[in-house]
Amino acid sequence: MTVSNTSNFATLAVHAGSQADASTGAVIPAISLSTTFAQSKPAVPLGDYEYSRSANPNRDGFETAVAALEGAKYALGYSSGSAATANVLQALASNTHLVSIGDVYGGTHRYFTKVAHAHSVDVAFTNLIEQELEQALTRETSLVWIESPSNPTLTVTDISVVAQIIAKERATRAAASPTPNPIYLVVDNTFLSPYIQNPLAHGADVVVHSVTKYINGHSDVVMGVAATSNDLIHEKLRFLQNALGAIPSPFDSWLAHRGLKTLHLRARAASSNALAVAQYLENAIGSTVVAVSYPGLKSHPKRDVVLKQHRDGLGGGMVSFRIKGGADAANKFCASTKIFTLAESLGGIESLCEVPAQMTHAGIPKDKREASGVFDDLIRLSVGIEDSEDILADIEQALAKATA
Ligand SMILES: *Cc1c(COP(=O)(O)O)cnc(C)c1O
């Protein structure tokens, strides 16, 4: 089946990069474990492949599928989301400058400040990027890095507003120099997945994912991907993917590709369950709950941007809320849930809960953490695809126990 004539998500998810095997007829691709591929003459491979670090059939299939789902010309698979970030950063010139949202993913923050910094990459963080980006840009800025919604406060950024500021900066540079420094916008789309949001359509140059989360979706693969329609960026990233070698295994590529085929079903189910949870928690504000943040709620401060940027205004599967009773109540809540497992990570079929101040965000000093809204009583939920009445009953009983 050819899928080149459709842009419909579900058809692409099931078919893109996944043709029946021409020699065996197998409908599902085999896992190609061979590290090397036969050649007929020196430097003339029999087929499309030479050596599995450079390219592998399973990785190719996965990359083709992600490119189709992100509306990109190209996608590149990596051994983790962090490896995708490292490759994008490595593609920059040294002695450069980048601007990032303040509450960027912790591992990305660590890479910016502890690894890229050693290669003379300077980073400016801002908590109000739409308002402050213009002043934060320097003539050396080569990258702007955002996540929307961000983690764990689910703050939404208008991608097109950021893209317009960058376009203006490009025009200024082009007017001043025949060889202007390039500047690119990267969006980490992990929290929503390509089903709910396609950042390239709003002006981003590169989109990255921790495939570990929604794209694989079954909490059994650590993997990453970057997608772009820019030929120059793609060329650099393709070179580095091979040169740095942080590539996913054929087995992980195969599993992630299998997971991706049901992304649309999982993303809808998780969003619908998360909306029910967020509405339940919102009704408990004043009694057991202090505040709720969920992009699918009418009360979300950026709901207008959500309606513009997310498919059908879906909120995704992540909900965060502040519980009455401080850190003790937050701990007790996560120890009392039965459907929600207390664990880091997100985006799987199963529901998870965690306390960011003590777990994913424990490395950030308290004053900085609280300045971006991560208080001791904040609980982050990754809502899975179990039955919503069981999820709601679990939230209800854990809230009662934690705030008794
Ligand atoms: C998990 C995550 C990453 C890092 O991905 P790994 O696969 O764990 O290396 C990057 N960004 C976001 C938003 C994440 O949630």
Short mmCIF file of C-alpha atoms and ligand atoms in Angstrom, two decimals:
data_model
loop_
_atom_site.label_atom_id
_atom_site.label_comp_id
_atom_site.label_asym_id
_atom_site.label_seq_id
_atom_site.Cartn_x
_atom_site.Cartn_y
_atom_site.Cartn_z
CA MET A 1 0.00 0.00 0.00
CA THR A 2 1.32 3.44 -0.84
CA VAL A 3 0.59 6.24 1.58
CA SER A 4 2.10 9.08 -0.42
CA ASN A 5 -1.37 10.33 -1.37
CA THR A 6 -2.75 10.85 2.13
CA SER A 7 -1.97 13.25 4.94
CA ASN A 8 -4.41 11.56 7.33
CA PHE A 9 -2.67 10.69 10.57
CA ALA A 10 -4.03 7.21 11.34
CA THR A 11 -3.35 5.88 7.84
CA LEU A 12 0.18 7.27 7.93
CA ALA A 13 0.78 5.89 11.44
CA VAL A 14 -0.20 2.38 10.35
CA HIS A 15 1.45 2.35 6.92
CA ALA A 16 4.28 4.90 6.55
CA GLY A 17 7.66 3.14 6.48
CA SER A 18 6.01 -0.26 6.81
CA GLN A 19 5.70 -2.09 3.48
CA ALA A 20 5.24 -5.85 3.12
CA ASP A 21 8.60 -7.59 2.59
CA ALA A 22 9.19 -8.02 -1.16
CA SER A 23 11.04 -11.36 -0.81
CA THR A 24 8.94 -13.15 1.86
CA GLY A 25 5.65 -11.30 1.75
CA ALA A 26 5.85 -10.68 5.51
CA VAL A 27 3.33 -7.93 6.33
CA ILE A 28 5.32 -6.81 9.35
CA PRO A 29 9.01 -6.05 8.71
CA ALA A 30 11.54 -8.54 10.10
CA ILE A 31 14.06 -7.31 12.68
CA SER A 32 17.27 -6.83 10.73
CA LEU A 33 20.06 -7.70 13.15
CA SER A 34 22.91 -7.92 10.65
CA THR A 35 25.58 -5.31 11.38
CA THR A 36 27.00 -5.48 7.86
CA PHE A 37 25.61 -5.95 4.35
CA ALA A 38 27.14 -7.79 1.39
CA GLN A 39 28.70 -5.91 -1.52
CA SER A 40 29.03 -7.11 -5.14
CA LYS A 41 32.21 -5.09 -5.80
CA PRO A 42 34.22 -2.91 -3.39
CA ALA A 43 32.01 -0.01 -2.32
CA VAL A 44 29.01 -1.36 -4.30
CA PRO A 45 26.46 -2.76 -1.84
CA LEU A 46 23.98 -5.38 -3.04
CA GLY A 47 21.08 -3.44 -1.55
CA ASP A 48 20.51 -0.10 0.19
CA TYR A 49 22.72 -0.80 3.21
CA GLU A 50 26.40 -1.09 4.11
CA TYR A 51 26.88 -0.93 7.85
CA SER A 52 24.19 -0.76 10.53
CA ARG A 53 25.46 2.36 12.36
CA SER A 54 25.12 4.37 9.13
CA ALA A 55 21.68 3.02 8.25
CA ASN A 56 19.51 0.03 9.15
CA PRO A 57 16.18 -1.13 7.66
CA ASN A 58 14.29 -0.94 10.99
CA ARG A 59 15.63 2.50 11.85
CA ASP A 60 14.79 3.67 8.31
CA GLY A 61 11.21 2.43 8.64
CA PHE A 62 10.79 4.18 11.97
CA GLU A 63 12.34 7.42 10.68
CA THR A 64 10.07 7.40 7.61
CA ALA A 65 7.02 6.99 9.84
CA VAL A 66 7.97 9.82 12.24
CA ALA A 67 8.78 12.17 9.35
CA ALA A 68 5.31 11.48 7.91
CA LEU A 69 3.59 12.07 11.26
CA GLU A 70 5.45 15.34 11.96
CA GLY A 71 4.91 16.64 8.41
CA ALA A 72 8.71 16.69 7.98
CA LYS A 73 10.94 15.79 5.03
CA TYR A 74 13.36 13.94 7.32
CA ALA A 75 13.55 12.23 10.71
CA LEU A 76 16.57 10.76 12.51
CA GLY A 77 16.43 8.12 15.25
CA TYR A 78 18.71 8.17 18.31
CA SER A 79 19.49 5.93 21.26
CA SER A 80 17.54 8.27 23.62
CA GLY A 81 15.80 11.64 23.68
CA SER A 82 18.93 12.97 25.38
CA ALA A 83 21.06 11.72 22.46
CA ALA A 84 18.74 13.57 20.05
CA THR A 85 19.32 16.76 22.09
CA ALA A 86 23.10 16.18 22.13
CA ASN A 87 23.19 15.70 18.34
CA VAL A 88 21.21 18.89 17.71
CA LEU A 89 23.53 20.85 20.04
CA GLN A 90 26.61 19.28 18.45
CA ALA A 91 25.45 20.56 15.05
CA LEU A 92 25.96 24.15 16.26
CA ALA A 93 29.18 26.07 15.82
CA SER A 94 31.22 26.50 19.01
CA ASN A 95 31.27 29.91 20.72
CA THR A 96 27.58 30.29 20.14
CA HIS A 97 24.57 31.44 22.14
CA LEU A 98 21.18 29.90 22.72
CA VAL A 99 17.95 30.91 24.43
CA SER A 100 15.79 28.37 26.26
CA ILE A 101 12.58 28.37 28.27
CA GLY A 102 13.37 28.36 32.01
CA ASP A 103 11.49 25.18 32.90
CA VAL A 104 13.07 23.06 30.17
CA TYR A 105 13.36 19.27 30.77
CA GLY A 106 15.95 18.65 33.52
CA GLY A 107 18.24 16.51 31.35
CA THR A 108 18.21 19.18 28.63
CA HIS A 109 19.03 21.86 31.23
CA ARG A 110 21.92 19.68 32.41
CA TYR A 111 23.19 19.23 28.84
CA PHE A 112 23.00 22.98 28.15
CA THR A 113 24.79 24.04 31.35
CA LYS A 114 27.22 21.16 32.00
CA VAL A 115 28.11 19.76 28.55
CA ALA A 116 27.41 22.36 25.83
CA HIS A 117 28.78 25.05 28.14
CA ALA A 118 32.18 23.30 28.06
CA HIS A 119 32.13 23.80 24.26
CA SER A 120 31.61 27.55 24.73
CA VAL A 121 27.87 27.43 24.15
CA ASP A 122 26.24 30.11 26.31
CA VAL A 123 22.62 29.68 27.37
CA ALA A 124 20.11 32.31 28.48
CA PHE A 125 16.98 31.01 30.25
CA THR A 126 13.70 32.91 30.33
CA ASN A 127 10.39 32.12 32.02
CA LEU A 128 8.46 34.47 29.70
CA ILE A 129 9.85 33.64 26.28
CA GLU A 130 7.09 35.25 24.20
CA GLN A 131 7.71 38.59 25.95
CA GLU A 132 11.44 38.38 26.58
CA LEU A 133 12.92 36.60 23.56
CA GLU A 134 13.51 39.74 21.53
CA GLN A 135 15.75 41.23 24.26
CA ALA A 136 17.43 37.86 24.99
CA LEU A 137 18.62 37.39 21.38
CA THR A 138 22.18 38.41 20.49
CA ARG A 139 23.75 38.47 17.02
CA GLU A 140 25.43 35.17 18.01
CA THR A 141 22.23 33.36 19.00
CA SER A 142 21.97 30.27 16.83
CA LEU A 143 19.21 28.33 18.60
CA VAL A 144 16.00 28.93 20.51
CA TRP A 145 14.74 25.90 22.47
CA ILE A 146 11.19 25.52 23.74
CA GLU A 147 8.84 22.87 25.08
CA SER A 148 5.10 23.35 24.97
CA PRO A 149 3.52 22.38 27.26
CA SER A 150 6.45 22.49 29.67
CA ASN A 151 7.26 20.08 32.46
CA PRO A 152 5.73 19.77 35.06
CA THR A 153 3.68 22.99 35.19
CA LEU A 154 2.17 22.49 31.69
CA THR A 155 2.84 26.07 30.67
CA VAL A 156 1.91 26.60 27.01
CA THR A 157 4.00 28.71 24.60
CA ASP A 158 2.65 30.08 21.33
CA ILE A 159 5.13 28.53 18.87
CA SER A 160 4.17 30.88 16.03
CA VAL A 161 4.86 33.97 18.19
CA VAL A 162 8.38 32.68 18.92
CA ALA A 163 8.87 31.75 15.23
CA GLN A 164 7.86 35.27 14.15
CA ILE A 165 10.40 36.89 16.49
CA ILE A 166 13.08 34.60 15.01
CA ALA A 167 11.98 35.43 11.45
CA LYS A 168 12.36 39.15 12.27
CA GLU A 169 15.86 38.52 13.64
CA ARG A 170 16.76 36.60 10.45
CA ALA A 171 15.61 39.53 8.32
CA THR A 172 17.68 41.97 10.41
CA ARG A 173 20.77 39.79 10.05
CA ALA A 174 20.23 39.32 6.29
CA ALA A 175 20.03 43.10 5.85
CA ALA A 176 23.29 43.58 7.76
CA SER A 177 25.41 40.82 6.21
CA PRO A 178 25.60 38.77 2.98
CA THR A 179 26.51 35.71 5.13
CA PRO A 180 24.29 36.06 8.21
CA ASN A 181 24.59 33.65 11.17
CA PRO A 182 21.75 31.16 10.97
CA ILE A 183 19.20 30.93 13.81
CA TYR A 184 16.84 28.01 14.34
CA LEU A 185 13.83 27.17 16.49
CA VAL A 186 13.75 23.73 18.13
CA VAL A 187 10.59 22.42 19.83
CA ASP A 188 10.70 19.43 22.17
CA ASN A 189 7.29 17.88 21.40
CA THR A 190 7.60 14.92 23.81
CA PHE A 191 4.67 15.92 26.06
CA LEU A 192 2.05 15.98 23.30
CA SER A 193 3.33 13.62 20.56
CA PRO A 194 2.92 14.31 16.83
CA TYR A 195 -0.74 13.32 17.02
CA ILE A 196 -1.71 16.36 19.10
CA GLN A 197 0.84 18.93 17.91
CA ASN A 198 3.06 19.41 14.84
CA PRO A 199 5.52 22.22 15.69
CA LEU A 200 6.94 22.49 12.15
CA ALA A 201 3.50 23.63 10.97
CA HIS A 202 3.76 26.57 13.41
CA GLY A 203 7.20 27.70 12.26
CA ALA A 204 9.69 25.46 14.13
CA ASP A 205 12.78 24.30 12.20
CA VAL A 206 13.42 21.12 14.20
CA VAL A 207 11.17 18.99 16.40
CA VAL A 208 12.65 16.53 18.90
CA HIS A 209 11.03 13.75 20.93
CA SER A 210 11.91 11.43 23.69
CA VAL A 211 10.44 8.39 21.90
CA THR A 212 10.64 6.72 25.32
CA LYS A 213 7.37 8.52 26.14
CA TYR A 214 4.28 8.72 23.88
CA ILE A 215 5.70 7.62 20.51
CA ASN A 216 6.76 4.19 21.76
CA GLY A 217 4.09 4.44 24.42
CA HIS A 218 4.60 1.16 26.26
CA SER A 219 7.41 2.02 28.72
CA ASP A 220 9.73 -0.60 27.26
CA VAL A 221 12.09 1.36 24.97
CA VAL A 222 14.48 4.29 25.59
CA MET A 223 14.87 6.13 22.29
CA GLY A 224 14.81 9.59 20.66
CA VAL A 225 14.09 11.25 17.33
CA ALA A 226 14.60 14.61 15.60
CA ALA A 227 12.62 15.72 12.54
CA THR A 228 13.13 18.63 10.14
CA SER A 229 12.33 19.79 6.62
CA ASN A 230 15.51 21.89 6.39
CA ASP A 231 18.02 20.25 3.99
CA LEU A 232 21.08 21.86 5.60
CA ILE A 233 20.10 20.85 9.15
CA HIS A 234 19.26 17.36 7.96
CA GLU A 235 22.64 16.98 6.26
CA LYS A 236 24.46 18.00 9.45
CA LEU A 237 22.35 15.77 11.67
CA ARG A 238 22.66 12.77 9.33
CA PHE A 239 26.46 13.17 9.36
CA LEU A 240 26.53 13.44 13.17
CA GLN A 241 24.14 10.52 13.68
CA ASN A 242 26.74 8.30 12.02
CA ALA A 243 29.81 10.12 13.38
CA LEU A 244 28.64 10.21 17.03
CA GLY A 245 27.00 6.79 16.78
CA ALA A 246 24.28 7.34 19.39
CA ILE A 247 21.88 5.23 17.33
CA PRO A 248 18.96 3.01 18.43
CA SER A 249 19.21 -0.77 18.06
CA PRO A 250 17.21 -2.53 15.33
CA PHE A 251 15.07 -4.18 18.03
CA ASP A 252 14.26 -0.85 19.73
CA SER A 253 13.54 0.77 16.35
CA TRP A 254 11.16 -2.10 15.54
CA LEU A 255 9.39 -1.86 18.92
CA ALA A 256 9.07 1.94 18.70
CA HIS A 257 7.69 1.63 15.17
CA ARG A 258 5.13 -0.91 16.37
CA GLY A 259 4.15 1.40 19.25
CA LEU A 260 3.78 4.39 16.94
CA LYS A 261 1.14 2.60 14.86
CA THR A 262 -1.43 3.05 17.67
CA LEU A 263 -0.32 6.53 18.78
CA HIS A 264 -3.54 8.20 17.59
CA LEU A 265 -5.71 5.79 19.63
CA ARG A 266 -3.55 6.07 22.75
CA ALA A 267 -3.22 9.87 22.58
CA ARG A 268 -7.00 10.28 22.32
CA ALA A 269 -7.70 7.83 25.16
CA ALA A 270 -5.08 9.42 27.43
CA SER A 271 -6.40 12.93 26.67
CA SER A 272 -9.95 11.93 27.40
CA ASN A 273 -9.00 10.29 30.71
CA ALA A 274 -6.75 13.23 31.65
CA LEU A 275 -9.55 15.70 30.98
CA ALA A 276 -11.85 13.73 33.30
CA VAL A 277 -9.14 13.72 36.00
CA ALA A 278 -8.44 17.45 35.58
CA GLN A 279 -12.15 18.28 35.81
CA TYR A 280 -12.48 16.14 38.94
CA LEU A 281 -9.50 17.88 40.54
CA GLU A 282 -10.77 21.31 39.53
CA ASN A 283 -14.03 20.59 41.33
CA ALA A 284 -12.02 19.75 44.47
CA ILE A 285 -10.24 23.14 44.55
CA GLY A 286 -10.85 24.69 47.96
CA SER A 287 -11.37 21.34 49.69
CA THR A 288 -8.49 18.92 48.94
CA VAL A 289 -6.83 20.62 45.95
CA VAL A 290 -5.02 23.99 45.73
CA ALA A 291 -4.68 24.35 41.95
CA VAL A 292 -4.79 22.31 38.71
CA SER A 293 -2.92 22.83 35.45
CA TYR A 294 -4.17 21.03 32.36
CA PRO A 295 -4.14 22.44 28.79
CA GLY A 296 -7.48 20.74 28.06
CA LEU A 297 -9.34 22.77 30.73
CA LYS A 298 -11.19 25.96 29.79
CA SER A 299 -9.47 27.55 32.81
CA HIS A 300 -5.96 27.02 31.37
CA PRO A 301 -4.48 30.54 30.97
CA LYS A 302 -3.38 29.76 27.39
CA ARG A 303 -6.49 27.89 26.28
CA ASP A 304 -6.74 30.13 23.17
CA VAL A 305 -3.24 29.00 22.09
CA VAL A 306 -4.13 25.37 22.86
CA LEU A 307 -7.17 25.61 20.55
CA LYS A 308 -4.93 26.96 17.78
CA GLN A 309 -1.94 24.66 18.31
CA HIS A 310 -3.34 21.28 19.47
CA ARG A 311 -5.42 18.89 17.37
CA ASP A 312 -9.10 19.36 18.34
CA GLY A 313 -7.98 21.33 21.42
CA LEU A 314 -6.87 18.07 23.07
CA GLY A 315 -4.96 18.53 26.33
CA GLY A 316 -2.72 15.44 26.22
CA GLY A 317 -2.22 12.92 29.01
CA MET A 318 -0.28 15.03 31.53
CA VAL A 319 -1.98 16.75 34.47
CA SER A 320 -0.31 18.54 37.37
CA PHE A 321 -1.97 19.73 40.57
CA ARG A 322 -1.13 21.10 44.01
CA ILE A 323 -2.59 19.12 46.89
CA LYS A 324 -3.71 20.60 50.24
CA GLY A 325 -1.31 19.63 53.03
CA GLY A 326 2.12 20.24 51.49
CA ALA A 327 4.84 17.69 50.75
CA ASP A 328 3.45 15.19 53.27
CA ALA A 329 0.09 15.07 51.52
CA ALA A 330 1.80 14.79 48.11
CA ASN A 331 3.85 11.83 49.34
CA LYS A 332 0.83 10.19 50.92
CA PHE A 333 -1.23 10.65 47.74
CA CYS A 334 1.37 8.90 45.56
CA ALA A 335 1.79 6.13 48.15
CA SER A 336 -1.99 5.57 48.25
CA THR A 337 -2.84 5.23 44.58
CA LYS A 338 -3.43 1.73 43.25
CA ILE A 339 -3.89 2.28 39.51
CA PHE A 340 -1.27 5.06 39.34
CA THR A 341 2.23 3.66 39.93
CA LEU A 342 4.67 5.96 41.75
CA ALA A 343 7.43 6.31 39.14
CA GLU A 344 9.28 8.79 36.93
CA SER A 345 8.65 9.00 33.17
CA LEU A 346 5.38 9.40 31.29
CA GLY A 347 3.52 8.68 28.10
CA GLY A 348 2.94 4.95 28.53
CA ILE A 349 -0.32 3.03 28.48
CA GLU A 350 -0.23 2.81 32.29
CA SER A 351 -0.97 5.69 34.69
CA LEU A 352 1.96 7.05 36.70
CA CYS A 353 2.29 9.68 39.42
CA GLU A 354 5.29 11.46 40.86
CA VAL A 355 6.30 14.36 43.14
CA PRO A 356 8.58 16.57 40.96
CA ALA A 357 10.15 18.50 43.88
CA GLN A 358 11.54 15.24 45.27
CA MET A 359 12.02 13.26 42.07
CA THR A 360 12.37 14.65 38.51
CA HIS A 361 13.13 18.23 39.65
CA ALA A 362 14.99 17.53 42.92
CA GLY A 363 18.26 18.78 41.40
CA ILE A 364 16.95 22.35 41.02
CA PRO A 365 17.46 24.72 44.02
CA LYS A 366 14.18 25.36 45.90
CA ASP A 367 13.95 29.10 45.09
CA LYS A 368 14.46 28.50 41.33
CA ARG A 369 12.07 25.55 41.42
CA GLU A 370 9.34 27.57 43.10
CA ALA A 371 9.90 30.53 40.75
CA SER A 372 8.80 28.27 37.88
CA GLY A 373 5.84 26.88 39.87
CA VAL A 374 7.30 23.60 41.15
CA PHE A 375 6.17 23.66 44.78
CA ASP A 376 6.63 20.85 47.33
CA ASP A 377 2.90 20.02 47.10
CA LEU A 378 2.90 19.63 43.29
CA ILE A 379 1.94 16.20 41.92
CA ARG A 380 2.48 15.25 38.27
CA LEU A 381 0.20 12.62 36.74
CA SER A 382 0.78 10.77 33.50
CA VAL A 383 -2.74 9.55 32.83
CA GLY A 384 -2.85 6.21 31.03
CA ILE A 385 -5.48 4.46 28.96
CA GLU A 386 -7.17 2.36 31.68
CA ASP A 387 -10.95 2.73 32.20
CA SER A 388 -11.75 6.26 33.29
CA GLU A 389 -14.06 5.22 36.14
CA ASP A 390 -11.24 3.17 37.70
CA ILE A 391 -8.79 6.07 37.28
CA LEU A 392 -11.24 8.54 38.87
CA ALA A 393 -12.04 6.18 41.75
CA ASP A 394 -8.31 5.80 42.40
CA ILE A 395 -7.78 9.59 42.47
CA GLU A 396 -10.78 9.98 44.78
CA GLN A 397 -9.63 7.42 47.34
CA ALA A 398 -5.99 8.62 47.31
CA LEU A 399 -7.07 12.27 47.76
CA ALA A 400 -9.26 11.26 50.70
CA LYS A 401 -6.43 9.31 52.37
CA ALA A 402 -3.79 11.99 51.72
CA THR A 403 -5.84 14.90 53.04
CA ALA A 404 -7.68 13.15 55.92
C1 LIG B 1 12.24 12.19 28.92
C2 LIG B 1 12.41 13.48 28.22
C3 LIG B 1 13.59 13.80 27.53
C4 LIG B 1 14.80 12.88 27.53
O1 LIG B 1 14.55 11.72 26.85
P1 LIG B 1 15.27 10.30 27.22
O2 LIG B 1 14.67 9.37 26.23
O3 LIG B 1 14.92 9.99 28.65
O4 LIG B 1 16.73 10.51 27.05
C5 LIG B 1 13.65 15.02 26.86
N1 LIG B 1 12.61 15.89 26.90
C6 LIG B 1 11.46 15.62 27.56
C7 LIG B 1 10.36 16.62 27.57
C8 LIG B 1 11.32 14.42 28.24
O5 LIG B 1 10.18 14.17 28.92
#
